[in-house]
GROMACS .gro file of C-alpha atoms in nm:
model
  476
    1UNK     CA    1   0.299  -1.424   1.165
    2UNK     CA    2   0.024  -1.410   1.427
    3UNK     CA    3  -0.135  -1.741   1.531
    4UNK     CA    4  -0.470  -1.647   1.375
    5UNK     CA    5  -0.388  -1.387   1.108
    6UNK     CA    6  -0.668  -1.196   0.946
    7UNK     CA    7  -0.744  -1.241   0.580
    8UNK     CA    8  -0.636  -0.880   0.527
    9UNK     CA    9  -0.290  -0.965   0.662
   10UNK     CA   10  -0.263  -1.279   0.449
   11UNK     CA   11  -0.361  -1.096   0.130
   12UNK     CA   12  -0.134  -0.802   0.212
   13UNK     CA   13   0.161  -1.039   0.250
   14UNK     CA   14   0.068  -1.219  -0.070
   15UNK     CA   15   0.086  -0.890  -0.263
   16UNK     CA   16   0.402  -0.773  -0.081
   17UNK     CA   17   0.223  -0.464   0.054
   18UNK     CA   18   0.327  -0.517   0.417
   19UNK     CA   19   0.547  -0.206   0.419
   20UNK     CA   20   0.334   0.092   0.532
   21UNK     CA   21   0.445   0.325   0.252
   22UNK     CA   22   0.352   0.063  -0.009
   23UNK     CA   23   0.015  -0.012   0.148
   24UNK     CA   24  -0.070   0.358   0.175
   25UNK     CA   25   0.016   0.413  -0.190
   26UNK     CA   26  -0.207   0.125  -0.295
   27UNK     CA   27  -0.489   0.250  -0.068
   28UNK     CA   28  -0.474   0.604  -0.209
   29UNK     CA   29  -0.465   0.473  -0.566
   30UNK     CA   30  -0.770   0.255  -0.499
   31UNK     CA   31  -0.953   0.554  -0.344
   32UNK     CA   32  -0.892   0.768  -0.654
   33UNK     CA   33  -1.003   0.495  -0.893
   34UNK     CA   34  -1.314   0.426  -0.687
   35UNK     CA   35  -1.393   0.798  -0.667
   36UNK     CA   36  -1.387   0.825  -1.045
   37UNK     CA   37  -1.578   0.501  -1.099
   38UNK     CA   38  -1.857   0.600  -0.859
   39UNK     CA   39  -1.842   0.979  -0.910
   40UNK     CA   40  -1.781   1.027  -0.537
   41UNK     CA   41  -1.534   1.314  -0.477
   42UNK     CA   42  -1.524   1.240  -0.104
   43UNK     CA   43  -1.285   0.955  -0.175
   44UNK     CA   44  -1.027   1.169  -0.354
   45UNK     CA   45  -0.735   1.215  -0.118
   46UNK     CA   46  -0.857   0.951   0.131
   47UNK     CA   47  -0.553   0.799   0.300
   48UNK     CA   48  -0.455   0.571   0.587
   49UNK     CA   49  -0.235   0.659   0.883
   50UNK     CA   50   0.055   0.439   0.993
   51UNK     CA   51  -0.116   0.362   1.325
   52UNK     CA   52  -0.431   0.261   1.144
   53UNK     CA   53  -0.241   0.036   0.901
   54UNK     CA   54  -0.058  -0.130   1.189
   55UNK     CA   55  -0.387  -0.209   1.363
   56UNK     CA   56  -0.540  -0.351   1.045
   57UNK     CA   57  -0.229  -0.553   0.963
   58UNK     CA   58  -0.189  -0.672   1.321
   59UNK     CA   59  -0.552  -0.782   1.345
   60UNK     CA   60  -0.632  -0.535   1.625
   61UNK     CA   61  -0.968  -0.434   1.477
   62UNK     CA   62  -1.269  -0.451   1.710
   63UNK     CA   63  -1.513  -0.263   1.488
   64UNK     CA   64  -1.552  -0.216   1.116
   65UNK     CA   65  -1.355   0.070   0.962
   66UNK     CA   66  -1.535   0.381   0.836
   67UNK     CA   67  -1.779   0.313   0.548
   68UNK     CA   68  -1.554   0.491   0.296
   69UNK     CA   69  -1.251   0.298   0.421
   70UNK     CA   70  -1.451  -0.024   0.385
   71UNK     CA   71  -1.531   0.061   0.026
   72UNK     CA   72  -1.165   0.127  -0.057
   73UNK     CA   73  -1.043  -0.189   0.117
   74UNK     CA   74  -1.299  -0.394  -0.074
   75UNK     CA   75  -1.185  -0.232  -0.399
   76UNK     CA   76  -0.823  -0.314  -0.315
   77UNK     CA   77  -0.880  -0.681  -0.235
   78UNK     CA   78  -1.213  -0.764  -0.403
   79UNK     CA   79  -1.326  -0.920  -0.074
   80UNK     CA   80  -1.592  -0.801   0.171
   81UNK     CA   81  -1.453  -0.606   0.466
   82UNK     CA   82  -1.609  -0.840   0.722
   83UNK     CA   83  -1.407  -1.124   0.568
   84UNK     CA   84  -1.094  -0.910   0.555
   85UNK     CA   85  -1.089  -0.833   0.927
   86UNK     CA   86  -1.188  -1.186   1.028
   87UNK     CA   87  -0.936  -1.470   1.076
   88UNK     CA   88  -0.820  -1.612   0.744
   89UNK     CA   89  -0.970  -1.947   0.646
   90UNK     CA   90  -0.745  -2.252   0.663
   91UNK     CA   91  -0.579  -2.333   0.333
   92UNK     CA   92  -0.470  -2.114   0.042
   93UNK     CA   93  -0.602  -1.758   0.044
   94UNK     CA   94  -0.900  -1.691  -0.184
   95UNK     CA   95  -0.816  -1.577  -0.533
   96UNK     CA   96  -0.913  -1.219  -0.591
   97UNK     CA   97  -0.900  -0.969  -0.871
   98UNK     CA   98  -0.563  -0.842  -0.982
   99UNK     CA   99  -0.424  -0.551  -0.782
  100UNK     CA  100  -0.516  -0.206  -0.903
  101UNK     CA  101  -0.281  -0.037  -1.146
  102UNK     CA  102  -0.112   0.235  -0.946
  103UNK     CA  103  -0.086   0.590  -1.083
  104UNK     CA  104   0.227   0.800  -1.031
  105UNK     CA  105   0.319   0.863  -0.665
  106UNK     CA  106   0.106   1.116  -0.481
  107UNK     CA  107   0.257   1.459  -0.423
  108UNK     CA  108   0.302   1.516  -0.050
  109UNK     CA  109   0.072   1.785   0.091
  110UNK     CA  110   0.343   2.036   0.188
  111UNK     CA  111   0.488   2.040  -0.164
  112UNK     CA  112   0.142   2.030  -0.313
  113UNK     CA  113   0.037   2.339  -0.121
  114UNK     CA  114   0.344   2.541  -0.216
  115UNK     CA  115   0.289   2.455  -0.580
  116UNK     CA  116  -0.080   2.538  -0.573
  117UNK     CA  117  -0.022   2.863  -0.386
  118UNK     CA  118   0.184   2.980  -0.683
  119UNK     CA  119  -0.063   2.860  -0.949
  120UNK     CA  120  -0.392   2.766  -0.782
  121UNK     CA  121  -0.610   2.536  -0.995
  122UNK     CA  122  -0.972   2.561  -1.093
  123UNK     CA  123  -1.213   2.301  -1.222
  124UNK     CA  124  -1.461   2.033  -1.130
  125UNK     CA  125  -1.421   1.756  -0.873
  126UNK     CA  126  -1.286   1.507  -1.128
  127UNK     CA  127  -1.111   1.749  -1.358
  128UNK     CA  128  -0.735   1.746  -1.387
  129UNK     CA  129  -0.695   1.983  -1.092
  130UNK     CA  130  -0.845   1.738  -0.844
  131UNK     CA  131  -0.602   1.467  -0.948
  132UNK     CA  132  -0.314   1.691  -0.855
  133UNK     CA  133  -0.390   1.565  -0.505
  134UNK     CA  134  -0.354   1.196  -0.583
  135UNK     CA  135  -0.102   1.149  -0.859
  136UNK     CA  136  -0.110   1.327  -1.190
  137UNK     CA  137   0.066   1.346  -1.522
  138UNK     CA  138   0.245   1.647  -1.662
  139UNK     CA  139  -0.022   1.680  -1.932
  140UNK     CA  140  -0.292   1.704  -1.665
  141UNK     CA  141  -0.095   1.973  -1.484
  142UNK     CA  142  -0.070   2.171  -1.805
  143UNK     CA  143  -0.445   2.141  -1.866
  144UNK     CA  144  -0.521   2.263  -1.513
  145UNK     CA  145  -0.285   2.558  -1.548
  146UNK     CA  146  -0.444   2.647  -1.883
  147UNK     CA  147  -0.791   2.646  -1.727
  148UNK     CA  148  -0.678   2.884  -1.454
  149UNK     CA  149  -0.514   3.111  -1.707
  150UNK     CA  150  -0.833   3.109  -1.918
  151UNK     CA  151  -1.043   3.227  -1.622
  152UNK     CA  152  -0.807   3.518  -1.553
  153UNK     CA  153  -0.790   3.610  -1.922
  154UNK     CA  154  -1.167   3.605  -1.972
  155UNK     CA  155  -1.209   3.835  -1.671
  156UNK     CA  156  -0.969   4.085  -1.828
  157UNK     CA  157  -1.082   4.047  -2.187
  158UNK     CA  158  -1.448   4.130  -2.126
  159UNK     CA  159  -1.345   4.489  -2.089
  160UNK     CA  160  -1.499   4.772  -1.892
  161UNK     CA  161  -1.775   4.564  -1.735
  162UNK     CA  162  -1.786   4.209  -1.610
  163UNK     CA  163  -1.942   3.995  -1.878
  164UNK     CA  164  -2.182   3.704  -1.825
  165UNK     CA  165  -1.919   3.444  -1.909
  166UNK     CA  166  -1.677   3.563  -1.643
  167UNK     CA  167  -1.951   3.598  -1.381
  168UNK     CA  168  -2.081   3.252  -1.463
  169UNK     CA  169  -1.734   3.099  -1.434
  170UNK     CA  170  -1.678   3.262  -1.094
  171UNK     CA  171  -2.019   3.143  -0.974
  172UNK     CA  172  -1.936   2.788  -1.082
  173UNK     CA  173  -1.598   2.796  -0.909
  174UNK     CA  174  -1.740   2.934  -0.584
  175UNK     CA  175  -2.012   2.669  -0.590
  176UNK     CA  176  -1.751   2.397  -0.644
  177UNK     CA  177  -1.550   2.522  -0.348
  178UNK     CA  178  -1.847   2.550  -0.111
  179UNK     CA  179  -1.939   2.188  -0.188
  180UNK     CA  180  -1.581   2.065  -0.156
  181UNK     CA  181  -1.488   2.246   0.165
  182UNK     CA  182  -1.655   2.013   0.421
  183UNK     CA  183  -1.530   1.700   0.243
  184UNK     CA  184  -1.173   1.765   0.134
  185UNK     CA  185  -0.861   1.847   0.330
  186UNK     CA  186  -0.775   2.217   0.342
  187UNK     CA  187  -0.435   2.192   0.166
  188UNK     CA  188  -0.616   2.082  -0.151
  189UNK     CA  189  -0.844   2.389  -0.154
  190UNK     CA  190  -0.654   2.682  -0.007
  191UNK     CA  191  -0.486   2.796  -0.327
  192UNK     CA  192  -0.817   2.792  -0.514
  193UNK     CA  193  -0.984   3.003  -0.245
  194UNK     CA  194  -0.709   3.264  -0.251
  195UNK     CA  195  -0.726   3.281  -0.630
  196UNK     CA  196  -1.103   3.334  -0.645
  197UNK     CA  197  -1.103   3.593  -0.367
  198UNK     CA  198  -0.827   3.786  -0.542
  199UNK     CA  199  -1.016   3.777  -0.871
  200UNK     CA  200  -1.344   3.903  -0.722
  201UNK     CA  201  -1.163   4.177  -0.529
  202UNK     CA  202  -0.981   4.295  -0.842
  203UNK     CA  203  -1.302   4.306  -1.043
  204UNK     CA  204  -1.479   4.505  -0.771
  205UNK     CA  205  -1.186   4.741  -0.721
  206UNK     CA  206  -1.178   4.810  -1.095
  207UNK     CA  207  -1.485   5.028  -1.044
  208UNK     CA  208  -1.658   4.955  -1.375
  209UNK     CA  209  -1.903   4.686  -1.276
  210UNK     CA  210  -2.274   4.715  -1.346
  211UNK     CA  211  -2.490   4.748  -1.032
  212UNK     CA  212  -2.654   4.406  -1.058
  213UNK     CA  213  -2.321   4.243  -1.135
  214UNK     CA  214  -2.160   4.426  -0.842
  215UNK     CA  215  -2.420   4.288  -0.604
  216UNK     CA  216  -2.356   3.934  -0.727
  217UNK     CA  217  -1.980   3.983  -0.713
  218UNK     CA  218  -2.003   4.116  -0.357
  219UNK     CA  219  -2.199   3.805  -0.259
  220UNK     CA  220  -1.941   3.577  -0.422
  221UNK     CA  221  -1.657   3.773  -0.260
  222UNK     CA  222  -1.834   3.742   0.075
  223UNK     CA  223  -1.877   3.367   0.042
  224UNK     CA  224  -1.512   3.324  -0.058
  225UNK     CA  225  -1.394   3.546   0.226
  226UNK     CA  226  -1.612   3.344   0.462
  227UNK     CA  227  -1.447   3.023   0.346
  228UNK     CA  228  -1.106   3.181   0.394
  229UNK     CA  229  -1.214   3.283   0.743
  230UNK     CA  230  -1.301   2.919   0.808
  231UNK     CA  231  -0.966   2.817   0.657
  232UNK     CA  232  -0.782   3.054   0.892
  233UNK     CA  233  -0.978   2.909   1.183
  234UNK     CA  234  -0.899   2.554   1.070
  235UNK     CA  235  -0.530   2.645   1.078
  236UNK     CA  236  -0.561   2.777   1.433
  237UNK     CA  237  -0.542   3.151   1.359
  238UNK     CA  238  -0.855   3.313   1.507
  239UNK     CA  239  -0.723   3.666   1.449
  240UNK     CA  240  -0.687   3.613   1.074
  241UNK     CA  241  -1.019   3.428   1.075
  242UNK     CA  242  -1.200   3.726   1.227
  243UNK     CA  243  -1.035   3.963   0.983
  244UNK     CA  244  -1.160   3.759   0.688
  245UNK     CA  245  -1.504   3.727   0.851
  246UNK     CA  246  -1.533   4.104   0.891
  247UNK     CA  247  -1.446   4.143   0.523
  248UNK     CA  248  -1.715   3.888   0.442
  249UNK     CA  249  -1.966   4.091   0.644
  250UNK     CA  250  -1.872   4.410   0.456
  251UNK     CA  251  -1.930   4.222   0.131
  252UNK     CA  252  -2.267   4.097   0.259
  253UNK     CA  253  -2.362   4.455   0.345
  254UNK     CA  254  -2.265   4.578  -0.001
  255UNK     CA  255  -2.468   4.297  -0.153
  256UNK     CA  256  -2.754   4.389   0.083
  257UNK     CA  257  -2.797   4.019   0.150
  258UNK     CA  258  -2.972   3.945   0.482
  259UNK     CA  259  -2.903   3.573   0.479
  260UNK     CA  260  -2.534   3.632   0.410
  261UNK     CA  261  -2.511   3.875   0.702
  262UNK     CA  262  -2.663   3.611   0.928
  263UNK     CA  263  -2.430   3.343   0.787
  264UNK     CA  264  -2.123   3.555   0.866
  265UNK     CA  265  -2.246   3.613   1.221
  266UNK     CA  266  -2.275   3.235   1.250
  267UNK     CA  267  -1.917   3.201   1.133
  268UNK     CA  268  -1.798   3.461   1.385
  269UNK     CA  269  -1.978   3.272   1.661
  270UNK     CA  270  -1.805   2.951   1.556
  271UNK     CA  271  -1.461   3.117   1.556
  272UNK     CA  272  -1.520   3.265   1.902
  273UNK     CA  273  -1.648   2.933   2.038
  274UNK     CA  274  -1.335   2.744   1.938
  275UNK     CA  275  -1.111   3.030   2.050
  276UNK     CA  276  -1.240   2.975   2.405
  277UNK     CA  277  -1.469   3.278   2.417
  278UNK     CA  278  -1.819   3.129   2.468
  279UNK     CA  279  -1.980   3.457   2.585
  280UNK     CA  280  -1.864   3.626   2.264
  281UNK     CA  281  -1.986   3.326   2.066
  282UNK     CA  282  -2.330   3.363   2.223
  283UNK     CA  283  -2.333   3.736   2.142
  284UNK     CA  284  -2.251   3.675   1.776
  285UNK     CA  285  -2.525   3.412   1.757
  286UNK     CA  286  -2.772   3.666   1.900
  287UNK     CA  287  -2.657   3.928   1.647
  288UNK     CA  288  -2.713   3.680   1.368
  289UNK     CA  289  -3.061   3.596   1.487
  290UNK     CA  290  -3.158   3.964   1.489
  291UNK     CA  291  -3.022   3.995   1.134
  292UNK     CA  292  -3.217   3.703   0.993
  293UNK     CA  293  -3.544   3.895   0.960
  294UNK     CA  294  -3.747   3.704   0.705
  295UNK     CA  295  -3.462   3.464   0.625
  296UNK     CA  296  -3.599   3.111   0.607
  297UNK     CA  297  -3.289   2.918   0.504
  298UNK     CA  298  -3.094   2.679   0.724
  299UNK     CA  299  -2.869   2.956   0.855
  300UNK     CA  300  -3.134   3.017   1.122
  301UNK     CA  301  -3.093   2.658   1.240
  302UNK     CA  302  -2.714   2.705   1.256
  303UNK     CA  303  -2.747   3.021   1.466
  304UNK     CA  304  -2.972   2.852   1.721
  305UNK     CA  305  -2.736   2.554   1.745
  306UNK     CA  306  -2.438   2.785   1.791
  307UNK     CA  307  -2.623   2.959   2.070
  308UNK     CA  308  -2.691   2.624   2.237
  309UNK     CA  309  -2.323   2.524   2.229
  310UNK     CA  310  -2.206   2.859   2.362
  311UNK     CA  311  -2.455   2.865   2.649
  312UNK     CA  312  -2.368   2.505   2.735
  313UNK     CA  313  -2.003   2.604   2.784
  314UNK     CA  314  -2.124   2.892   2.999
  315UNK     CA  315  -2.320   2.644   3.211
  316UNK     CA  316  -2.659   2.801   3.137
  317UNK     CA  317  -2.891   2.502   3.109
  318UNK     CA  318  -3.209   2.699   3.055
  319UNK     CA  319  -3.062   2.902   2.768
  320UNK     CA  320  -2.912   2.586   2.617
  321UNK     CA  321  -3.242   2.401   2.613
  322UNK     CA  322  -3.426   2.705   2.477
  323UNK     CA  323  -3.173   2.733   2.193
  324UNK     CA  324  -3.208   2.363   2.108
  325UNK     CA  325  -3.584   2.412   2.086
  326UNK     CA  326  -3.536   2.719   1.862
  327UNK     CA  327  -3.320   2.507   1.634
  328UNK     CA  328  -3.597   2.247   1.605
  329UNK     CA  329  -3.852   2.519   1.531
  330UNK     CA  330  -3.623   2.679   1.274
  331UNK     CA  331  -3.571   2.342   1.106
  332UNK     CA  332  -3.944   2.286   1.082
  333UNK     CA  333  -3.994   2.628   0.923
  334UNK     CA  334  -3.682   2.623   0.701
  335UNK     CA  335  -3.715   2.682   0.330
  336UNK     CA  336  -3.393   2.651   0.125
  337UNK     CA  337  -3.265   2.990   0.009
  338UNK     CA  338  -2.995   3.093  -0.236
  339UNK     CA  339  -2.718   3.025   0.017
  340UNK     CA  340  -2.848   2.673   0.071
  341UNK     CA  341  -2.843   2.645  -0.307
  342UNK     CA  342  -2.463   2.672  -0.302
  343UNK     CA  343  -2.453   2.362  -0.082
  344UNK     CA  344  -2.165   2.235   0.126
  345UNK     CA  345  -2.038   2.483   0.381
  346UNK     CA  346  -2.320   2.727   0.300
  347UNK     CA  347  -2.598   2.502   0.425
  348UNK     CA  348  -2.671   2.335   0.761
  349UNK     CA  349  -2.799   1.979   0.718
  350UNK     CA  350  -2.968   1.760   0.979
  351UNK     CA  351  -2.657   1.554   1.072
  352UNK     CA  352  -2.474   1.874   1.160
  353UNK     CA  353  -2.765   1.986   1.377
  354UNK     CA  354  -2.756   1.653   1.561
  355UNK     CA  355  -2.383   1.699   1.620
  356UNK     CA  356  -2.426   2.051   1.764
  357UNK     CA  357  -2.713   1.943   1.989
  358UNK     CA  358  -2.510   1.648   2.113
  359UNK     CA  359  -2.211   1.870   2.184
  360UNK     CA  360  -2.424   2.119   2.375
  361UNK     CA  361  -2.579   1.839   2.581
  362UNK     CA  362  -2.243   1.676   2.657
  363UNK     CA  363  -2.079   2.004   2.760
  364UNK     CA  364  -2.374   2.103   2.976
  365UNK     CA  365  -2.323   1.777   3.163
  366UNK     CA  366  -2.662   1.765   3.335
  367UNK     CA  367  -2.760   1.428   3.190
  368UNK     CA  368  -2.463   1.209   3.077
  369UNK     CA  369  -2.696   0.937   2.949
  370UNK     CA  370  -2.880   1.186   2.727
  371UNK     CA  371  -2.548   1.326   2.608
  372UNK     CA  372  -2.429   0.979   2.508
  373UNK     CA  373  -2.758   0.902   2.334
  374UNK     CA  374  -2.750   1.224   2.133
  375UNK     CA  375  -2.384   1.178   2.044
  376UNK     CA  376  -2.455   0.824   1.924
  377UNK     CA  377  -2.737   0.960   1.708
  378UNK     CA  378  -2.502   1.219   1.555
  379UNK     CA  379  -2.232   0.961   1.482
  380UNK     CA  380  -2.490   0.731   1.322
  381UNK     CA  381  -2.626   1.017   1.113
  382UNK     CA  382  -2.284   1.093   0.968
  383UNK     CA  383  -2.207   0.731   0.895
  384UNK     CA  384  -2.521   0.709   0.682
  385UNK     CA  385  -2.524   1.069   0.556
  386UNK     CA  386  -2.584   1.152   0.193
  387UNK     CA  387  -2.280   1.277   0.007
  388UNK     CA  388  -2.398   1.638   0.014
  389UNK     CA  389  -2.450   1.626   0.394
  390UNK     CA  390  -2.123   1.459   0.498
  391UNK     CA  391  -1.833   1.654   0.653
  392UNK     CA  392  -1.521   1.488   0.794
  393UNK     CA  393  -1.468   1.759   1.058
  394UNK     CA  394  -1.820   1.744   1.197
  395UNK     CA  395  -1.819   1.365   1.198
  396UNK     CA  396  -1.495   1.375   1.398
  397UNK     CA  397  -1.656   1.625   1.636
  398UNK     CA  398  -1.950   1.393   1.693
  399UNK     CA  399  -1.714   1.106   1.771
  400UNK     CA  400  -1.516   1.307   2.025
  401UNK     CA  401  -1.843   1.416   2.188
  402UNK     CA  402  -1.939   1.049   2.216
  403UNK     CA  403  -1.602   0.981   2.379
  404UNK     CA  404  -1.659   1.264   2.627
  405UNK     CA  405  -2.006   1.132   2.713
  406UNK     CA  406  -1.868   0.785   2.776
  407UNK     CA  407  -1.585   0.918   2.992
  408UNK     CA  408  -1.845   1.099   3.200
  409UNK     CA  409  -2.017   0.763   3.249
  410UNK     CA  410  -1.691   0.592   3.341
  411UNK     CA  411  -1.676   0.390   3.017
  412UNK     CA  412  -1.311   0.435   2.920
  413UNK     CA  413  -1.297   0.145   2.675
  414UNK     CA  414  -1.610   0.278   2.505
  415UNK     CA  415  -1.451   0.623   2.484
  416UNK     CA  416  -1.141   0.476   2.322
  417UNK     CA  417  -1.358   0.300   2.064
  418UNK     CA  418  -1.546   0.624   1.991
  419UNK     CA  419  -1.238   0.842   1.941
  420UNK     CA  420  -1.031   0.582   1.755
  421UNK     CA  421  -1.139   0.686   1.401
  422UNK     CA  422  -1.047   1.048   1.484
  423UNK     CA  423  -0.694   0.953   1.584
  424UNK     CA  424  -0.658   0.772   1.252
  425UNK     CA  425  -0.714   1.089   1.048
  426UNK     CA  426  -0.414   1.190   0.833
  427UNK     CA  427  -0.232   1.515   0.906
  428UNK     CA  428  -0.412   1.689   0.619
  429UNK     CA  429  -0.741   1.655   0.809
  430UNK     CA  430  -0.623   1.741   1.160
  431UNK     CA  431  -0.765   2.091   1.161
  432UNK     CA  432  -0.792   2.314   1.464
  433UNK     CA  433  -1.146   2.210   1.555
  434UNK     CA  434  -1.058   1.842   1.542
  435UNK     CA  435  -0.738   1.873   1.745
  436UNK     CA  436  -0.919   2.095   1.997
  437UNK     CA  437  -1.192   1.832   2.031
  438UNK     CA  438  -0.927   1.565   2.087
  439UNK     CA  439  -0.766   1.782   2.355
  440UNK     CA  440  -1.103   1.801   2.533
  441UNK     CA  441  -1.106   1.423   2.547
  442UNK     CA  442  -0.748   1.431   2.680
  443UNK     CA  443  -0.848   1.674   2.955
  444UNK     CA  444  -1.149   1.462   3.056
  445UNK     CA  445  -0.956   1.135   3.094
  446UNK     CA  446  -0.919   1.016   3.455
  447UNK     CA  447  -0.587   0.965   3.628
  448UNK     CA  448  -0.737   0.722   3.881
  449UNK     CA  449  -0.606   0.371   3.815
  450UNK     CA  450  -0.931   0.228   3.953
  451UNK     CA  451  -1.129   0.401   3.679
  452UNK     CA  452  -0.948   0.263   3.377
  453UNK     CA  453  -0.632   0.460   3.443
  454UNK     CA  454  -0.412   0.221   3.241
  455UNK     CA  455  -0.623   0.242   2.929
  456UNK     CA  456  -0.671   0.614   2.982
  457UNK     CA  457  -0.295   0.668   3.003
  458UNK     CA  458  -0.247   0.495   2.669
  459UNK     CA  459  -0.517   0.704   2.505
  460UNK     CA  460  -0.369   1.018   2.659
  461UNK     CA  461  -0.036   0.944   2.492
  462UNK     CA  462  -0.203   0.879   2.156
  463UNK     CA  463  -0.391   1.209   2.172
  464UNK     CA  464  -0.071   1.396   2.257
  465UNK     CA  465   0.100   1.246   1.952
  466UNK     CA  466  -0.205   1.322   1.734
  467UNK     CA  467  -0.233   1.688   1.836
  468UNK     CA  468   0.143   1.744   1.803
  469UNK     CA  469   0.115   1.734   1.421
  470UNK     CA  470  -0.192   1.935   1.311
  471UNK     CA  471  -0.274   2.041   0.955
  472UNK     CA  472  -0.104   2.377   1.011
  473UNK     CA  473   0.241   2.211   0.999
  474UNK     CA  474   0.184   2.155   0.626
  475UNK     CA  475   0.138   2.522   0.540
  476UNK     CA  476   0.411   2.694   0.739
   0.00000   0.00000   0.00000
């Protein structure tokens, strides 16, 4: 044992959890129980990487873990996290509550996805379908399958026109998915998205939908197609992402929904930006801004922020600053619309705006100190964000931007600290945007030994290992 072991290490040894697989299982079980106790779906599926466990167990923790990780660790040990990561007091370890009762082992994501692709679930965040991701009983599986079957049956049974019950169920399911998308790993949602898109397409293709119902169905089909475009992007397939986005735009046109048209243009700008086509990203942002018209929702803020990021990559400082100002003006004038009402991926909260502005400033590179300040503000905003404004991907993006800003200022150790939580993300959350952001940090690291080359070399190796196993390996 280390000379000055942490209390976390002592308690882990006391419970015989020192094997990584055992500790991870206990951590995931605690996350699920805490999620249900506090009605916080963000915690469902929260896990811990082997590297992260080894640092905690070895006492190599310089800063507190993420807030959600702190909550789970405190639930596991019934001890405050500051005590857990500090050296253990002399004498017997403090007595704590009994270990949590562990549910059945969690299904691994690859198997989970193949199962859900065949019979995608539907339901609320704490219904039986959500627990398929963190240990479930056979009875719960049967209940989830019955709910999915009921939705398909009700759609067929209402006859020649879509009835209010079916439309209401689809609306509820789309709303659930829009809220869940920024918070949960893609493998837990993909089957549901495919199922809902297929159902809306089949109802529209049937040709016997009342005009008002058709407009609503086209909007729901557009939102679902937009989420599948984002899913394709998250898996590193920009071609499939654009195909889904174009379908979403067609649906927006058929719904005659101005805000949805603008939202899809935003999505296309995002896809182009991460595909390495900043000029195209700027063009899509401009198209979206011309489509907004009288739209007063937060999509206008998103479009301006997308324009700022694209122009920053193009090196156009004047256009970048003008776009940042437009975003501030749009925020001041924003009035939530029906897309904002869906929440989640369909709205653009303040923390996300801070992240985009920070990224634009860092990539422009004119003022490294300002870039670092704005990135720190974005990271802080996500660490204190309300549940409905938090997104693991955008928080990771803000942290990598902070790392880039610190590298630009020659602060390699500070960059390592900033990017550390990103490298601890499990495979399920290593989407294309996150791994691309990590690769930007890799590319910015110096090779000069006089500028922290030793520490930089270690971080470079960690990033290479991290990006070698992205989320897409789970769905091949």
